[in-house]
C-alpha positions as semicolon CSV with decimal commas, in nm:
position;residue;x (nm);y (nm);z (nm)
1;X;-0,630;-0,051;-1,838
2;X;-0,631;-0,154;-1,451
3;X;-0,306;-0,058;-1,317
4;X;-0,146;-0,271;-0,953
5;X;-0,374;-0,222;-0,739
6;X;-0,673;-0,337;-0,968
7;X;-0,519;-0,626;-0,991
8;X;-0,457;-0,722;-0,606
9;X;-0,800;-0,639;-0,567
10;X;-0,863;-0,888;-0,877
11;X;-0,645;-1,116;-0,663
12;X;-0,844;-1,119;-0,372
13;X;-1,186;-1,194;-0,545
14;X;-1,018;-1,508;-0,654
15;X;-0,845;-1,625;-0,404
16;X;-1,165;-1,771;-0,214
17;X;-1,203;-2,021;-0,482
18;X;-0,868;-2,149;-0,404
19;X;-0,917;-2,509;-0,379
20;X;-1,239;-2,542;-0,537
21;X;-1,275;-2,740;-0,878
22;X;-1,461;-2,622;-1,159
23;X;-1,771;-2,745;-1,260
24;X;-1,884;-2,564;-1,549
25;X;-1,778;-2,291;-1,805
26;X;-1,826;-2,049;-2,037
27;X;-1,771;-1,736;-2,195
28;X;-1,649;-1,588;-2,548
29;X;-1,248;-1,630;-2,499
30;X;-1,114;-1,761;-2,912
31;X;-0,741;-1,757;-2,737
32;X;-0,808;-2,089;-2,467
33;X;-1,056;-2,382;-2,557
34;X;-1,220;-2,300;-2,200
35;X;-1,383;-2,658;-2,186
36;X;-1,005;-2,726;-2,128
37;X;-1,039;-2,598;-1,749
38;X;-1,388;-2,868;-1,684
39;X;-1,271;-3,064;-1,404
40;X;-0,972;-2,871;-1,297
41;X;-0,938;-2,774;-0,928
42;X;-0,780;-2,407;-0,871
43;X;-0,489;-2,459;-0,711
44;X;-0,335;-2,112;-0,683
45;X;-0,411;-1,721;-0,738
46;X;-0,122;-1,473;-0,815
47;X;-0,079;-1,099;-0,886
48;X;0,252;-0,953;-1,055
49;X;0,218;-0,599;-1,190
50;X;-0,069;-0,597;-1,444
51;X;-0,123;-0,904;-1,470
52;X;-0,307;-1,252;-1,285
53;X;-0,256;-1,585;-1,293
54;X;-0,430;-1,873;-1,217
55;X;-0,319;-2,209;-1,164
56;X;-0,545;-2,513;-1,242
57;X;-0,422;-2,906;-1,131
58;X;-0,626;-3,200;-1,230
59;X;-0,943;-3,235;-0,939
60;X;-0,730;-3,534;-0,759
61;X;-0,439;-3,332;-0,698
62;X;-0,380;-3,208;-0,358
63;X;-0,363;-2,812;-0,285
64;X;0,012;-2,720;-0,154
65;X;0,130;-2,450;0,096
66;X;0,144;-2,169;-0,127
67;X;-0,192;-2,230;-0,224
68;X;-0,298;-2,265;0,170
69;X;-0,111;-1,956;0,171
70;X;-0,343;-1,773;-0,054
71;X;-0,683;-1,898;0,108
72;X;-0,530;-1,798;0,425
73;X;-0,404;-1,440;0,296
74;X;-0,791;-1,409;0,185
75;X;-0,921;-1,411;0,523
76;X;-0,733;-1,220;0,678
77;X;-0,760;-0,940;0,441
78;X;-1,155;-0,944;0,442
79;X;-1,143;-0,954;0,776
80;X;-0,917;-0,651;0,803
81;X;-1,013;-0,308;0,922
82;X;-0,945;0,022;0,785
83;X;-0,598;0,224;0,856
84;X;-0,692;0,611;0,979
85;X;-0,635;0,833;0,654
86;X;-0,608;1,172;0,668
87;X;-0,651;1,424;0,393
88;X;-0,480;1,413;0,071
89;X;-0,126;1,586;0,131
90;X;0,154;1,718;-0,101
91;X;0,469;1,573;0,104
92;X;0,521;1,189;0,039
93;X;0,639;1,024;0,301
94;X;0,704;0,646;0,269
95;X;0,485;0,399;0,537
96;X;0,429;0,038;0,673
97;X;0,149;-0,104;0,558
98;X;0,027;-0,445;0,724
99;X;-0,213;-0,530;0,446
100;X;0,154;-0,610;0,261
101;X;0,191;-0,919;0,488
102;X;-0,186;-1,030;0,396
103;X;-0,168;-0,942;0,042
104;X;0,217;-1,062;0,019
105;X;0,219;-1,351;-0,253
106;X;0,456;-1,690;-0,253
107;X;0,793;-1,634;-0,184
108;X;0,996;-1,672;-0,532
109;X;1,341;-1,501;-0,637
110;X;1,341;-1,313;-0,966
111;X;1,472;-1,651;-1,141
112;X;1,290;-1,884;-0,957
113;X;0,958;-2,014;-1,072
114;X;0,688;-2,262;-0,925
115;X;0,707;-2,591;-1,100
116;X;0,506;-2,605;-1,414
117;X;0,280;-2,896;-1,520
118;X;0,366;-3,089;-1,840
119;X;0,191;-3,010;-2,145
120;X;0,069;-2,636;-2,255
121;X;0,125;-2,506;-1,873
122;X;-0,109;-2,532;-1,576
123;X;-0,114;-2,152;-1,539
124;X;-0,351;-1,923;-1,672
125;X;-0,239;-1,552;-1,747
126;X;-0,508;-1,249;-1,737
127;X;-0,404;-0,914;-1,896
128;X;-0,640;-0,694;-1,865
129;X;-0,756;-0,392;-2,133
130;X;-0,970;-0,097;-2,079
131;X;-1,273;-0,141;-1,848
132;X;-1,100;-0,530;-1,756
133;X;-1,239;-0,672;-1,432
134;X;-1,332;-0,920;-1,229
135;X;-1,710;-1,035;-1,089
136;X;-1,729;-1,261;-0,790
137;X;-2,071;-1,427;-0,798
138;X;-2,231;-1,206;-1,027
139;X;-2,257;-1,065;-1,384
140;X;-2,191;-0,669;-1,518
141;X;-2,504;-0,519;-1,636
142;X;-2,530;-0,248;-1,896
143;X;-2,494;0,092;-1,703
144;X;-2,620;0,298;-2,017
145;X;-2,794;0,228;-2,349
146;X;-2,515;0,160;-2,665
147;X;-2,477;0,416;-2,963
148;X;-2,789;0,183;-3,111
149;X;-2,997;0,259;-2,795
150;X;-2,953;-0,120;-2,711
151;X;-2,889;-0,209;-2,296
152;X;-2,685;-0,449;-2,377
153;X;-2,505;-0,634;-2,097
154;X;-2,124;-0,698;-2,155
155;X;-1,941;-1,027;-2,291
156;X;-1,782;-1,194;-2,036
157;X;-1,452;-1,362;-2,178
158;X;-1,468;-1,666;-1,944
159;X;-1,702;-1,727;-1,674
160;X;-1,597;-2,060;-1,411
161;X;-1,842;-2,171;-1,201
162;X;-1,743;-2,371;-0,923
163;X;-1,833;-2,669;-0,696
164;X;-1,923;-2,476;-0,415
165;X;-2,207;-2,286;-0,645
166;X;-1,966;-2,021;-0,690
167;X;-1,807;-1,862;-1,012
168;X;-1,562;-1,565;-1,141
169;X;-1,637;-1,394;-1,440
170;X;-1,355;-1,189;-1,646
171;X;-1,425;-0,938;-1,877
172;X;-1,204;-0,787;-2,175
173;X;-0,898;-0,941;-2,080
174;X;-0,653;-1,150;-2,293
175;X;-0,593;-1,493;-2,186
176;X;-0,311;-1,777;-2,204
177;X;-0,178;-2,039;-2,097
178;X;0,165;-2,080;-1,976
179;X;0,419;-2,316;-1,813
180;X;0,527;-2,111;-1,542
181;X;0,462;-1,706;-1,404
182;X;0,673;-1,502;-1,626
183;X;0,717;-1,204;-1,393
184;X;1,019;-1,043;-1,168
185;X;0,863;-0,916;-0,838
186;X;1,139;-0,700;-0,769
187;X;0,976;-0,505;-1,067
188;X;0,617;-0,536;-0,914
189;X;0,583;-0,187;-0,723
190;X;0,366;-0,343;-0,452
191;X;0,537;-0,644;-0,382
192;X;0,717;-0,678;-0,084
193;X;1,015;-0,797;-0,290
194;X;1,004;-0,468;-0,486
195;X;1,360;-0,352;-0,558
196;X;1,416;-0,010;-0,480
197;X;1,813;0,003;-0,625
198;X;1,692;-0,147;-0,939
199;X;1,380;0,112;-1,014
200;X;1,648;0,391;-0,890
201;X;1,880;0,280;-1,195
202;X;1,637;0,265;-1,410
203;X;1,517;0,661;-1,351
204;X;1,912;0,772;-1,352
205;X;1,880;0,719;-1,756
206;X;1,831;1,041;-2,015
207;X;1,503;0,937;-2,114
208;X;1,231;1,183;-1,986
209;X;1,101;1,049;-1,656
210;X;0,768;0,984;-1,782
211;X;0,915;0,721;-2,028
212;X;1,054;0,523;-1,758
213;X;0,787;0,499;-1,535
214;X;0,517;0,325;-1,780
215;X;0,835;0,058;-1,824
216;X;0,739;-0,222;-1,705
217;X;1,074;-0,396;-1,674
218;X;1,104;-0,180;-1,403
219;X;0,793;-0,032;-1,248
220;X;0,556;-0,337;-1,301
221;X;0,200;-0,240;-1,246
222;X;0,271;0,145;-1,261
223;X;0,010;0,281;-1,520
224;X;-0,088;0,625;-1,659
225;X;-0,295;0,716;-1,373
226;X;-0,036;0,648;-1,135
227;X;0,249;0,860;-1,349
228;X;0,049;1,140;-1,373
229;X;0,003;1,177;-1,024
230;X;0,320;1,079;-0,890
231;X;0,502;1,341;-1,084
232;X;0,235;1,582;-0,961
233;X;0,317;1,480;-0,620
234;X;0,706;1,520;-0,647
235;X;0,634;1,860;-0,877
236;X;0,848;1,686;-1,140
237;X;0,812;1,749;-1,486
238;X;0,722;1,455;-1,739
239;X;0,941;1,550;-1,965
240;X;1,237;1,560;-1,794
241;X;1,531;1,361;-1,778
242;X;1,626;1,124;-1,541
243;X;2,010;1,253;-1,528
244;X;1,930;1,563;-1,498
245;X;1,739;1,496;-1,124
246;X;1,913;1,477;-0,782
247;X;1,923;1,162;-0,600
248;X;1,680;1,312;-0,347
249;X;1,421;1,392;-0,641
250;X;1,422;1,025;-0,724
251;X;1,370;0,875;-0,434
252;X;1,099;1,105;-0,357
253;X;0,958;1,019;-0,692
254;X;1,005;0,623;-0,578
255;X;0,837;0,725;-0,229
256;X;0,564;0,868;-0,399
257;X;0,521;0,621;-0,614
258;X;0,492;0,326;-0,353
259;X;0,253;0,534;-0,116
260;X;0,057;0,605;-0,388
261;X;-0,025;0,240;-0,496
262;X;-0,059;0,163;-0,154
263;X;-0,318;0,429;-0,086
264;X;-0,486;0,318;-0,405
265;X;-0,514;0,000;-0,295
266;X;-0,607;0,050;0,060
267;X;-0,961;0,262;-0,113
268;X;-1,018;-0,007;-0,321
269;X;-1,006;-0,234;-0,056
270;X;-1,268;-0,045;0,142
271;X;-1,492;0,095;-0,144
272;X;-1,328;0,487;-0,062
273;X;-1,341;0,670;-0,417
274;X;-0,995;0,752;-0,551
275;X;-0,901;1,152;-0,459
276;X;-0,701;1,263;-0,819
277;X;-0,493;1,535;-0,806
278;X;-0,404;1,662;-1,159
279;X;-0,477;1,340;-1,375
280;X;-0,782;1,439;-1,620
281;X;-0,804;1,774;-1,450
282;X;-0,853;2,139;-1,585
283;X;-0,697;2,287;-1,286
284;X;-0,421;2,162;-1,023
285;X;-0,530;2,199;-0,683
286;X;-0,307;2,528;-0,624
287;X;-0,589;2,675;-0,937
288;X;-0,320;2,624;-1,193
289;X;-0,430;2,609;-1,530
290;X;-0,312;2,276;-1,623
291;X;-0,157;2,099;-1,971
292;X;-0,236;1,765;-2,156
293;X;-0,075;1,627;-2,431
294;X;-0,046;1,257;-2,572
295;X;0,361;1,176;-2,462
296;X;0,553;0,861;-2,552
297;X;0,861;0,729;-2,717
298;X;0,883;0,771;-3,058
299;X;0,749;0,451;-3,238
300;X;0,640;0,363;-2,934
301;X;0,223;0,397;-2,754
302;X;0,177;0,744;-2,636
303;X;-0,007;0,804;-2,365
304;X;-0,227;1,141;-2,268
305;X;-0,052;1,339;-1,965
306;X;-0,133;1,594;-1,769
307;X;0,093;1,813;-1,562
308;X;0,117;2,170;-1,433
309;X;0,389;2,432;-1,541
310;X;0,373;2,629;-1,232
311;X;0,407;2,318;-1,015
312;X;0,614;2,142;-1,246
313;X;0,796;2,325;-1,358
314;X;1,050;2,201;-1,674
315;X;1,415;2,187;-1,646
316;X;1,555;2,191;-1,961
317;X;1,945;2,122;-1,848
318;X;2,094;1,954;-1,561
319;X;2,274;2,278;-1,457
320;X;2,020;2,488;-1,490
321;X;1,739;2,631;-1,212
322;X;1,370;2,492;-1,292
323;X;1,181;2,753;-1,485
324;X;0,849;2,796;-1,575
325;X;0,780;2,529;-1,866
326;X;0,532;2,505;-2,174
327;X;0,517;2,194;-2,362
């Protein structure tokens, strides 16, 4: 499913119709009666980890400053020009990124939510599933013919079309309504509210690292495609556990996890194809033969994750050197 920085990119396809009101709708969505949104002027656009969310006022309602904010934040980051990138290293080492001021959402403290409109909730909450996005002013076509040999395009889930002659369309995504954004952006590992003492605690636990990183209590927006490269990156095991890792392992892990995303997100940004370093590969880039295996708590959703035993190598104590690992 699309991990953080799908979803600020998601963001910023929105955020143009900031202000607009909607006109007409449609789409295949059994979860909201989308006829519900006719008439309704989007006030707001929002990111927090994996998911968006939308808020809709009635048409007569005036747009406020976080909302200005947004339209504002829109501009300036379409307008932005690409940061010099060099080649693909091994050593994390944590930057400043501007595009965190453009992209950097409302101001609200983990308890604090924007005021929420009487009734079901005036904000609309995207989660997105495998293949979930986002079309700005046009529809996905088929790419290849179905196991029937139909070219069938895809669904859309809701499409809003908007007074300017606009319109969004979202595709296999879950949608609901809610009273106010139920999200903790010192969690969100691209916010600029991102708590790095909190995410710290969290990896000093005995579950194996690769546990804690898909939480999303603490590492909101961190998906499988991030974890598998991150712990490439800082040559940690998956399996291991978080007490048994210096203090300087995790906060390299936590560096490499923040420049990461932010990387990610500056390609998406300017249409540069992702470089992947071990996740879905045969081979790390050293020529390491490298292992996959579905890991996960037990009871809980496994996911597939690859790693290298040379690079990564497994420490099976807290005491003990790192030594070559297996499974």
């Amino acid at each position: 499913m699309p991990e953080g920085p799908s979803l600020r990119k998601f963001q910023l396809l929105t955020s143009p119709f900031v202000g607009q009101v909607v006109v007409k709708v449609g789409g295949s969505s059994r979860k909201i009666n989308v006829n519900d949104l006719n008439a309704l002027r989007l006030q707001e656009s929002q990111v927090h980890g994996k998911n968006l969310y939308l808020a809709f006022v009635a048409a007569g309602e005036s747009l406020g400053p976080a909302a200005e904010e947004t339209v504002l934040q829109a501009e300036s980051a379409s307008g932005a020009s690409p940061s010099a990138q060099g080649g693909q290293g091994q050593v994390c080492v944590p930057q400043t990124h501007p595009w965190k001021k453009e992209l950097q959402e409302p101001q609200h403290s983990g308890s604090e939510a924007p005021e929420a409109a009487e009734g079901p909730g005036n904000w609309l909450c995207f989660h997105f599933g495998l293949f979930g996005s986002i079309r700005a002013n046009e529809f996905s076509r088929a790419s290849k013919a179905n196991k029937r040999g139909d070219w069938k395009d895809p669904a859309p889930r809701l499409v809003l079309y908007f007074e300017s002659g606009g319109f969004l369309v979202f595709y296999n995504c879950r949608i609901h309504w809610c009273s106010s954004l139920r999200a903790d952006p010192a969690s969100d590992i691209l916010s600029v509210e991102f708590h790095r003492g909190q995410a710290l605690d969290a990896l000093r636990t005995p579950n194996p690292i690769c546990y804690t990183l898909l939480d999303q209590r603490y590492f909101s927006g961190l998906g499988n495609v991030i974890k598998n490269e991150i712990l490439y990156l800082a040559k940690i095991h998956p399996l291991t556990q978080g007490t048994f890792l210096e203090l300087l392992d995790l906060e390299r892990l936590l560096d490499c996890a923040i420049q990461f995303s932010s990387d990610w997100l500056q390609d998406k940004l300017h249409g540069r194809k992702l470089h992947l370093q071990i996740y879905q590969k045969e081979q790390c880039p050293l020529g390491h033969a490298v292992m996959k295996e579905p890991l996960g708590p037990s009871g809980g959703w496994k996911r597939l994750t690859w790693w290298c035993p040379q690079c990564q190598p497994a420490i099976l104590s807290g005491h003990e050197n790192p030594s070559p690992g297996t499974k």
